[in-house]
Amino acid sequence: MQAKQWGLEAYCVQNYRKILSEFAEIQPHLVLLDITLPFYDGYYWCSEIRKVSKVPIVFISSASDNMNIVMAMNMGADDFIAKPLDGNVLIAKIQAMLRRTYDFGTAVPVLEHRGAVLNLGDGSFHYDGQRLSLTKNEYHILFTLMQNKGKVVSREKLTEALWETDSFVDDNTLTVNVNRLRKKLDAAGLPDFITTKFGVGYLVADV
């Protein structure tokens, strides 16, 4: 059964060690998970996705005993479909869930780097089970750098981004904000997340 015939586009994960990275890149409207996956199980990835997104998550598994269903729901799943299954029933459930979810809004985009996720909907930053509290300036610095991942962002461009927040920003203010943000990232386990290119600007390296 081809998803396109139902007006859907399917994407299969390529790297089962970095599912969260691919999730952030693809920005799916719905996630289908099995319990048994390479490296980490579906419960783990369900909980990781749920920390950064409210996207609908549906488990599809032959391990459909009550314990597994309850575990999936506790990890943040929205539904559990037992195998074997009828393809038409699956499509109907997916379409119904998409209607319920997106009739009143759109998917919230996120930016991801090194396992860290910036949620653009509420401005929150998550890494390794932690939620970092960001000031408005720190959020705009991270957003600008992560949006331009792999590229050096000039101090002038970052200053302009902060001016848009109605904050008074001069060169020294930018330095103070970047240094404060770096300390938060270091404390969270993300050393060298932001690299300085002296005389030019700052960089979130695409590695």
Short mmCIF file of C-alpha atoms in Angstrom, two decimals:
data_model
loop_
_atom_site.label_atom_id
_atom_site.label_comp_id
_atom_site.label_asym_id
_atom_site.label_seq_id
_atom_site.Cartn_x
_atom_site.Cartn_y
_atom_site.Cartn_z
CA MET A 1 0.00 0.00 0.00
CA GLN A 2 1.45 3.37 -1.09
CA ALA A 3 0.96 6.30 1.30
CA LYS A 4 0.76 8.75 -1.62
CA GLN A 5 -2.50 7.26 -2.86
CA TRP A 6 -4.04 8.45 0.41
CA GLY A 7 -2.54 11.94 0.14
CA LEU A 8 0.18 11.10 2.66
CA GLU A 9 3.97 11.16 2.42
CA ALA A 10 5.94 8.58 4.41
CA TYR A 11 9.55 8.86 5.56
CA CYS A 12 11.54 5.96 6.99
CA VAL A 13 14.30 6.59 9.52
CA GLN A 14 17.79 6.08 8.08
CA ASN A 15 19.91 6.16 11.25
CA TYR A 16 18.35 4.46 14.27
CA ARG A 17 20.97 5.99 16.55
CA LYS A 18 19.86 9.52 15.65
CA ILE A 19 16.10 9.34 15.34
CA LEU A 20 15.66 12.68 17.13
CA SER A 21 17.96 14.40 14.64
CA GLU A 22 15.96 13.05 11.70
CA PHE A 23 12.71 13.98 13.44
CA ALA A 24 13.91 17.58 13.75
CA GLU A 25 15.02 17.65 10.12
CA ILE A 26 11.86 16.13 8.61
CA GLN A 27 9.33 17.78 10.97
CA PRO A 28 6.69 15.04 10.54
CA HIS A 29 3.02 15.62 11.34
CA LEU A 30 2.72 12.13 12.86
CA VAL A 31 5.15 9.44 14.07
CA LEU A 32 4.64 5.68 13.78
CA LEU A 33 6.77 3.60 16.16
CA ASP A 34 7.31 -0.07 16.86
CA ILE A 35 8.44 -1.21 20.29
CA THR A 36 11.40 -3.21 18.98
CA LEU A 37 13.93 -1.02 17.17
CA PRO A 38 17.73 -1.19 16.71
CA PHE A 39 19.87 0.33 19.50
CA TYR A 40 17.04 1.95 21.53
CA ASP A 41 13.45 0.77 21.78
CA GLY A 42 10.35 2.67 20.73
CA TYR A 43 9.54 3.64 24.32
CA TYR A 44 12.83 5.54 24.56
CA TRP A 45 12.29 7.48 21.33
CA CYS A 46 8.67 8.17 22.20
CA SER A 47 9.71 9.81 25.46
CA GLU A 48 12.53 11.75 23.75
CA ILE A 49 10.21 13.09 21.04
CA ARG A 50 7.54 13.92 23.59
CA LYS A 51 10.00 16.11 25.53
CA VAL A 52 10.27 18.48 22.58
CA SER A 53 7.07 18.07 20.58
CA LYS A 54 3.33 17.38 20.86
CA VAL A 55 3.29 15.60 17.48
CA PRO A 56 0.89 12.59 17.46
CA ILE A 57 2.72 9.31 18.14
CA VAL A 58 1.19 5.93 17.28
CA PHE A 59 2.69 2.57 18.24
CA ILE A 60 2.25 -0.38 15.88
CA SER A 61 3.35 -3.68 17.41
CA SER A 62 2.56 -7.36 17.70
CA ALA A 63 3.50 -7.11 21.39
CA SER A 64 0.03 -5.84 22.17
CA ASP A 65 -0.48 -7.10 25.71
CA ASN A 66 -1.89 -4.69 28.27
CA MET A 67 1.50 -3.99 29.86
CA ASN A 68 3.03 -2.78 26.58
CA ILE A 69 -0.02 -0.70 25.72
CA VAL A 70 0.04 0.98 29.13
CA MET A 71 3.81 1.54 28.86
CA ALA A 72 3.43 3.17 25.45
CA MET A 73 0.71 5.50 26.70
CA ASN A 74 2.75 6.41 29.77
CA MET A 75 5.69 7.32 27.52
CA GLY A 76 3.45 9.78 25.66
CA ALA A 77 1.90 7.77 22.81
CA ASP A 78 -1.51 8.81 21.49
CA ASP A 79 -2.62 5.39 20.22
CA PHE A 80 -1.55 1.75 20.00
CA ILE A 81 -2.44 -0.46 17.03
CA ALA A 82 -1.90 -4.22 17.30
CA LYS A 83 -0.36 -6.33 14.53
CA PRO A 84 -1.52 -7.97 12.36
CA LEU A 85 -3.55 -5.05 11.13
CA ASP A 86 -5.75 -4.06 8.22
CA GLY A 87 -4.08 -1.38 6.09
CA ASN A 88 -7.34 0.48 5.55
CA VAL A 89 -7.96 0.64 9.29
CA LEU A 90 -4.45 1.99 9.84
CA ILE A 91 -4.92 4.74 7.22
CA ALA A 92 -8.31 5.65 8.67
CA LYS A 93 -6.84 5.97 12.17
CA ILE A 94 -3.93 8.07 10.88
CA GLN A 95 -6.22 10.40 8.95
CA ALA A 96 -8.56 10.79 11.92
CA MET A 97 -5.68 11.65 14.23
CA LEU A 98 -4.25 14.17 11.77
CA ARG A 99 -7.67 15.84 11.48
CA ARG A 100 -8.08 16.03 15.25
CA THR A 101 -4.57 17.39 15.77
CA TYR A 102 -4.24 19.90 12.98
CA ASP A 103 -7.75 21.27 12.62
CA PHE A 104 -6.81 23.75 15.33
CA GLY A 105 -3.14 24.39 14.60
CA THR A 106 -0.01 23.42 12.75
CA ALA A 107 2.97 21.31 13.70
CA VAL A 108 5.42 23.13 15.96
CA PRO A 109 8.84 23.30 14.29
CA VAL A 110 12.05 22.50 16.15
CA LEU A 111 15.76 22.93 15.49
CA GLU A 112 18.15 20.13 16.52
CA HIS A 113 21.92 19.91 16.94
CA ARG A 114 24.05 17.36 18.83
CA GLY A 115 20.94 15.94 20.44
CA ALA A 116 19.86 19.36 21.71
CA VAL A 117 16.47 20.64 20.56
CA LEU A 118 15.17 24.21 20.37
CA ASN A 119 11.37 24.31 20.27
CA LEU A 120 10.31 27.32 18.21
CA GLY A 121 6.78 27.16 19.54
CA ASP A 122 7.47 27.95 23.19
CA GLY A 123 11.15 28.92 23.01
CA SER A 124 12.26 26.02 25.22
CA PHE A 125 15.62 24.27 24.90
CA HIS A 126 16.04 20.58 25.74
CA TYR A 127 19.07 18.36 26.11
CA ASP A 128 19.60 14.97 27.77
CA GLY A 129 16.32 15.11 29.64
CA GLN A 130 16.92 18.69 30.82
CA ARG A 131 14.91 21.77 29.98
CA LEU A 132 17.07 24.90 30.00
CA SER A 133 15.56 28.23 30.90
CA LEU A 134 16.52 30.83 28.29
CA THR A 135 16.16 34.58 28.32
CA LYS A 136 14.63 36.23 25.27
CA ASN A 137 18.08 37.30 24.06
CA GLU A 138 19.58 33.84 24.62
CA TYR A 139 16.74 32.26 22.64
CA HIS A 140 17.28 34.59 19.69
CA ILE A 141 21.04 33.95 19.73
CA LEU A 142 20.51 30.17 19.72
CA PHE A 143 17.78 30.39 17.09
CA THR A 144 19.95 32.45 14.74
CA LEU A 145 23.02 30.22 15.18
CA MET A 146 21.13 26.90 14.89
CA GLN A 147 19.17 28.16 11.89
CA ASN A 148 22.52 28.86 10.23
CA LYS A 149 24.20 25.67 11.47
CA GLY A 150 27.56 25.15 9.80
CA LYS A 151 27.89 28.83 8.87
CA VAL A 152 29.65 31.64 10.70
CA VAL A 153 27.14 34.26 11.83
CA SER A 154 28.61 37.74 12.10
CA ARG A 155 28.32 39.75 15.28
CA GLU A 156 26.43 42.34 13.26
CA LYS A 157 23.76 39.82 12.24
CA LEU A 158 23.36 38.61 15.82
CA THR A 159 23.08 42.19 17.05
CA GLU A 160 20.36 42.85 14.47
CA ALA A 161 18.51 39.73 15.64
CA LEU A 162 18.55 41.00 19.21
CA TRP A 163 17.47 44.50 18.20
CA GLU A 164 14.33 42.90 16.77
CA THR A 165 13.41 41.84 20.33
CA ASP A 166 13.29 45.52 21.37
CA SER A 167 16.32 44.97 23.58
CA PHE A 168 19.05 47.58 23.74
CA VAL A 169 22.09 45.85 22.29
CA ASP A 170 25.63 47.05 21.77
CA ASP A 171 28.77 45.02 21.13
CA ASN A 172 29.45 44.50 24.82
CA THR A 173 25.84 43.43 25.51
CA LEU A 174 26.12 40.77 22.80
CA THR A 175 29.34 39.42 24.32
CA VAL A 176 27.77 39.24 27.77
CA ASN A 177 24.71 37.39 26.44
CA VAL A 178 26.77 34.89 24.45
CA ASN A 179 29.05 34.19 27.42
CA ARG A 180 26.07 33.69 29.76
CA LEU A 181 24.47 31.34 27.23
CA ARG A 182 27.70 29.38 26.88
CA LYS A 183 27.87 28.84 30.64
CA LYS A 184 24.34 27.41 30.61
CA LEU A 185 25.21 25.09 27.72
CA ASP A 186 28.46 23.98 29.37
CA ALA A 187 26.64 23.21 32.63
CA ALA A 188 24.07 21.17 30.71
CA GLY A 189 26.79 19.02 29.13
CA LEU A 190 27.20 20.87 25.83
CA PRO A 191 30.75 22.28 25.88
CA ASP A 192 31.88 24.16 22.76
CA PHE A 193 28.33 24.17 21.39
CA ILE A 194 29.02 27.72 20.23
CA THR A 195 32.41 28.40 18.64
CA THR A 196 33.97 31.85 18.35
CA LYS A 197 35.50 32.88 15.03
CA PHE A 198 37.62 35.77 16.23
CA GLY A 199 37.09 38.98 14.33
CA VAL A 200 34.14 37.48 12.45
CA GLY A 201 31.39 36.06 14.64
CA TYR A 202 30.04 32.82 16.06
CA LEU A 203 29.36 29.34 14.76
CA VAL A 204 27.38 26.23 15.63
CA ALA A 205 29.49 23.67 13.78
CA ASP A 206 27.60 21.21 11.57
CA VAL A 207 29.22 18.02 12.96
#
